Amino acid sequence: MSTPLPFVPSVATGPSAARRAVLTRRIRWFVAATIAYNVIEAIVAITAGTIASSTALIGFGLDSVVEVSSAAAVAWQFSGTDHERRERAALRVIAVSFFALAAYVSVESVRALLGGDRADHSTVGLALAALSLAIMPILSTAQRRAGRELGSASAVADSKQTLLCTYLSAVLLVGLAVNSLFGWWWADPAAALVIAVVALKEGRDAWQGRACCAPTGPGPVAPNAGGCTDGCRCDGDTAPATNLP
């Protein structure tokens, strides 16, 4: 009778100390670039949206403000030597920022739909949406890769916030274009509602810490490290971690 093999748990390894230092610096640069771009984006979008009475454009500008607060939370986290200890607090800030955006945009969108508020054409808004649609995916992808390799849930969550800007840029572009070309005034607040729904989902995920389940340090990592549950993984991984028989 054969003897059963002993149970061997799966072991994940993280990057070396030198690699972690490189990734940390890289994330700081991505965060700085995100803050700089979104400050400009927020000012332009909110100003153009106010002039055009566009709920979607104002909501897009407010999302840029949320992105700044999200990136600032990550910048604060990585300003210390032991950034893992600040992980949960940074995620909470990101989540609350998402919730605030969703609440405001939802109220304003419903008010615009019920009141029949019509947004004017905005050339500046169309150009801004197209520009963000080109820039945001690059920043998001770069920061997401660094955050996943480092095992930082907050860095990955912030990259998802940046990726959200890409989706919202597309939604905004369609809403503004349809309103300008066909006079469908309801397309603007409808686009804003899409922004609110996506923001609510991302806020919930950030609050629950679903952004990443990668190793957070060099060497073997115990189950549930970094607040993750057994078998979970970073979004985009092909399969969850499993135990060998």
Coordinates of C-alpha atoms in Angstrom, one line a residue:
M1 CA 0.0 0.0 0.0
S2 CA 1.5 3.3 -1.1
T3 CA 2.1 6.1 1.4
P4 CA 0.1 9.3 0.6
L5 CA 2.2 12.3 -0.2
P6 CA 2.3 15.0 2.4
F7 CA 0.2 18.2 1.9
V8 CA 2.4 21.0 0.5
P9 CA 0.9 24.5 0.5
S10 CA 1.6 26.8 -2.5
V11 CA 4.3 29.3 -1.9
A12 CA 4.5 32.7 -3.5
T13 CA 7.7 34.7 -3.7
G14 CA 7.9 38.5 -4.0
P15 CA 10.6 40.7 -5.6
S16 CA 14.0 41.2 -4.1
A17 CA 14.7 44.3 -1.9
A18 CA 16.6 46.0 -4.8
R19 CA 13.7 45.3 -7.2
R20 CA 11.2 46.6 -4.6
A21 CA 13.1 49.8 -4.4
V22 CA 13.0 50.3 -8.1
L23 CA 9.3 49.6 -8.2
T24 CA 8.6 52.0 -5.4
R25 CA 10.4 54.8 -7.2
R26 CA 8.6 53.9 -10.4
I27 CA 5.2 54.1 -8.7
R28 CA 6.1 57.5 -7.1
W29 CA 6.8 58.9 -10.6
F30 CA 3.6 57.5 -12.0
V31 CA 1.6 59.0 -9.2
A32 CA 3.3 62.4 -9.7
A33 CA 2.4 62.3 -13.4
T34 CA -1.1 61.3 -12.6
I35 CA -1.6 64.2 -10.1
A36 CA -0.1 66.8 -12.5
Y37 CA -2.3 65.8 -15.5
N38 CA -5.5 65.4 -13.5
V39 CA -5.1 68.8 -11.8
I40 CA -5.1 70.4 -15.3
E41 CA -7.8 68.1 -16.5
A42 CA -10.1 69.0 -13.6
I43 CA -9.7 72.7 -14.1
V44 CA -10.4 72.5 -17.8
A45 CA -13.3 70.0 -17.5
I46 CA -15.1 71.8 -14.7
T47 CA -14.7 75.2 -16.3
A48 CA -15.9 74.0 -19.7
G49 CA -18.7 72.0 -18.2
T50 CA -19.9 75.0 -16.3
I51 CA -19.9 77.1 -19.4
A52 CA -21.7 74.5 -21.4
S53 CA -24.0 73.4 -18.5
S54 CA -22.8 69.8 -19.1
T55 CA -23.4 67.5 -16.1
A56 CA -21.2 64.8 -17.8
L57 CA -18.3 67.2 -18.3
I58 CA -18.5 68.5 -14.8
G59 CA -18.7 64.9 -13.5
F60 CA -15.6 64.1 -15.5
G61 CA -13.8 67.0 -14.0
L62 CA -14.8 65.9 -10.5
D63 CA -13.6 62.4 -11.3
S64 CA -10.2 64.1 -12.0
V65 CA -10.4 65.6 -8.5
V66 CA -11.0 62.1 -7.2
E67 CA -8.1 60.8 -9.1
V68 CA -5.9 63.5 -7.5
S69 CA -7.0 62.5 -4.0
S70 CA -6.5 58.8 -4.9
A71 CA -3.0 59.4 -6.2
A72 CA -2.2 61.7 -3.2
A73 CA -3.2 58.8 -0.9
V74 CA -0.8 56.5 -2.7
A75 CA 1.9 59.2 -2.7
W76 CA 1.5 59.5 1.1
Q77 CA 1.6 55.8 1.5
F78 CA 4.9 55.5 -0.5
S79 CA 6.5 58.5 1.2
G80 CA 7.3 56.3 4.2
T81 CA 9.8 53.5 4.4
D82 CA 7.2 50.9 5.5
H83 CA 4.5 51.6 3.0
E84 CA 2.7 48.3 3.6
R85 CA 1.5 49.6 7.0
R86 CA -0.3 52.5 5.3
E87 CA -2.0 50.3 2.7
R88 CA -5.5 50.0 4.3
A89 CA -5.7 53.7 5.0
A90 CA -4.8 54.6 1.4
L91 CA -7.5 52.1 0.1
R92 CA -10.1 53.7 2.4
V93 CA -9.3 57.2 1.0
I94 CA -9.6 55.9 -2.5
A95 CA -12.9 54.2 -1.8
V96 CA -14.5 57.2 -0.1
S97 CA -13.4 59.4 -3.0
F98 CA -15.2 57.0 -5.4
F99 CA -18.3 57.1 -3.3
A100 CA -18.4 60.9 -3.1
L101 CA -18.1 61.1 -6.9
A102 CA -20.8 58.6 -7.5
A103 CA -23.2 60.4 -5.1
Y104 CA -22.7 63.8 -6.6
V105 CA -22.9 62.8 -10.2
S106 CA -26.0 60.6 -9.6
V107 CA -27.9 63.5 -8.0
E108 CA -26.9 66.0 -10.7
S109 CA -27.7 63.5 -13.5
V110 CA -31.2 62.7 -12.2
R111 CA -31.8 66.4 -11.6
A112 CA -30.8 67.1 -15.2
L113 CA -32.9 64.3 -16.6
L114 CA -36.0 65.3 -14.7
G115 CA -35.6 69.0 -15.3
G116 CA -34.8 68.6 -19.0
D117 CA -31.6 70.6 -18.7
R118 CA -29.9 70.8 -22.1
A119 CA -26.1 71.0 -22.4
D120 CA -24.5 73.2 -25.0
H121 CA -21.8 72.1 -27.5
S122 CA -18.3 72.1 -26.0
T123 CA -15.3 71.9 -28.4
V124 CA -13.0 72.0 -25.4
G125 CA -14.8 69.1 -23.7
L126 CA -14.6 67.0 -26.9
A127 CA -10.9 67.7 -27.3
L128 CA -10.2 67.0 -23.6
A129 CA -12.0 63.7 -23.7
A130 CA -10.1 62.6 -26.8
L131 CA -6.7 63.6 -25.2
S132 CA -7.5 61.7 -22.0
L133 CA -8.5 58.7 -24.0
A134 CA -5.0 58.6 -25.5
I135 CA -3.0 59.4 -22.3
M136 CA -4.7 57.6 -19.5
P137 CA -4.3 54.0 -20.7
I138 CA -0.5 54.4 -20.8
L139 CA -0.3 55.7 -17.2
S140 CA -2.7 53.1 -15.9
T141 CA -1.0 50.1 -17.5
A142 CA 2.5 51.2 -16.3
Q143 CA 1.4 51.8 -12.7
R144 CA -0.7 48.6 -12.6
R145 CA 2.2 46.5 -13.7
A146 CA 4.5 48.0 -11.1
G147 CA 1.8 47.8 -8.4
R148 CA 1.0 44.1 -9.1
E149 CA 4.7 43.1 -9.1
L150 CA 5.2 45.0 -5.8
G151 CA 2.1 43.5 -4.3
S152 CA 0.5 46.9 -3.5
A153 CA -3.3 46.9 -3.5
S154 CA -3.5 50.7 -3.2
A155 CA -1.2 51.2 -6.2
V156 CA -3.3 48.8 -8.3
A157 CA -6.5 50.4 -7.1
D158 CA -5.1 53.8 -8.1
S159 CA -4.2 52.5 -11.5
K160 CA -7.8 51.2 -11.8
Q161 CA -8.9 54.8 -11.0
T162 CA -6.7 56.0 -13.8
L163 CA -8.1 53.3 -16.1
L164 CA -11.6 54.4 -15.1
C165 CA -10.7 57.8 -16.5
T166 CA -10.1 56.1 -19.9
Y167 CA -13.6 54.5 -19.9
L168 CA -15.2 57.8 -18.7
S169 CA -13.3 59.6 -21.5
A170 CA -14.9 57.3 -24.0
V171 CA -18.4 57.7 -22.4
L172 CA -17.9 61.5 -22.2
L173 CA -16.8 61.7 -25.8
V174 CA -19.8 59.8 -27.1
G175 CA -22.2 61.7 -24.9
L176 CA -20.9 65.1 -25.9
A177 CA -20.7 64.1 -29.6
V178 CA -24.2 62.7 -29.7
N179 CA -25.6 65.8 -28.0
S180 CA -23.7 68.1 -30.4
L181 CA -24.5 66.2 -33.6
F182 CA -28.1 65.1 -33.0
G183 CA -29.3 67.3 -30.2
W184 CA -30.0 64.4 -27.9
W185 CA -29.8 66.4 -24.7
W186 CA -30.5 63.3 -22.5
A187 CA -27.2 61.7 -23.7
D188 CA -25.2 64.1 -21.5
P189 CA -26.8 63.2 -18.1
A190 CA -27.1 59.5 -19.2
A191 CA -23.3 59.5 -19.8
A192 CA -22.9 61.0 -16.4
L193 CA -24.9 58.2 -14.8
V194 CA -22.6 55.6 -16.4
I195 CA -19.7 57.5 -14.7
A196 CA -21.5 57.2 -11.4
V197 CA -22.3 53.5 -11.6
V198 CA -18.7 52.6 -12.5
A199 CA -17.3 54.9 -9.7
L200 CA -19.6 53.1 -7.2
K201 CA -18.3 49.7 -8.2
E202 CA -14.7 50.7 -8.1
G203 CA -15.3 52.3 -4.7
R204 CA -16.8 49.1 -3.3
D205 CA -13.9 47.1 -4.6
A206 CA -11.3 49.4 -3.1
W207 CA -13.1 49.4 0.3
Q208 CA -13.1 45.6 0.3
G209 CA -9.5 45.5 -0.8
R210 CA -10.0 43.5 -4.0
A211 CA -7.4 45.3 -6.0
C212 CA -4.5 42.9 -5.7
C213 CA -3.4 39.7 -4.0
A214 CA 0.3 39.7 -5.0
P215 CA 3.2 39.0 -2.6
T216 CA 4.2 42.0 -0.6
G217 CA 7.8 41.1 0.2
P218 CA 10.7 38.9 -0.8
G219 CA 10.6 35.2 0.1
P220 CA 7.7 33.0 1.0
V221 CA 4.3 34.6 1.8
A222 CA 1.8 33.2 4.2
P223 CA -1.9 32.8 3.2
N224 CA -4.0 36.0 3.5
A225 CA -0.9 38.2 3.3
G226 CA -1.8 41.8 2.5
G227 CA -5.4 41.3 3.5
C228 CA -6.1 38.8 0.8
T229 CA -8.2 35.7 1.2
D230 CA -7.1 32.2 0.2
G231 CA -7.0 31.6 -3.6
C232 CA -7.5 35.2 -4.6
R233 CA -5.3 36.9 -7.1
C234 CA -4.6 40.2 -8.8
D235 CA -7.2 41.1 -11.4
G236 CA -6.1 39.8 -14.8
D237 CA -4.3 36.7 -13.5
T238 CA -5.2 33.5 -15.4
A239 CA -5.9 31.4 -12.3
P240 CA -6.1 31.7 -8.6
A241 CA -3.4 30.2 -6.4
T242 CA -4.0 26.5 -5.6
N243 CA -2.5 24.0 -3.2
L244 CA -0.5 21.1 -4.6
P245 CA -1.8 17.6 -3.8

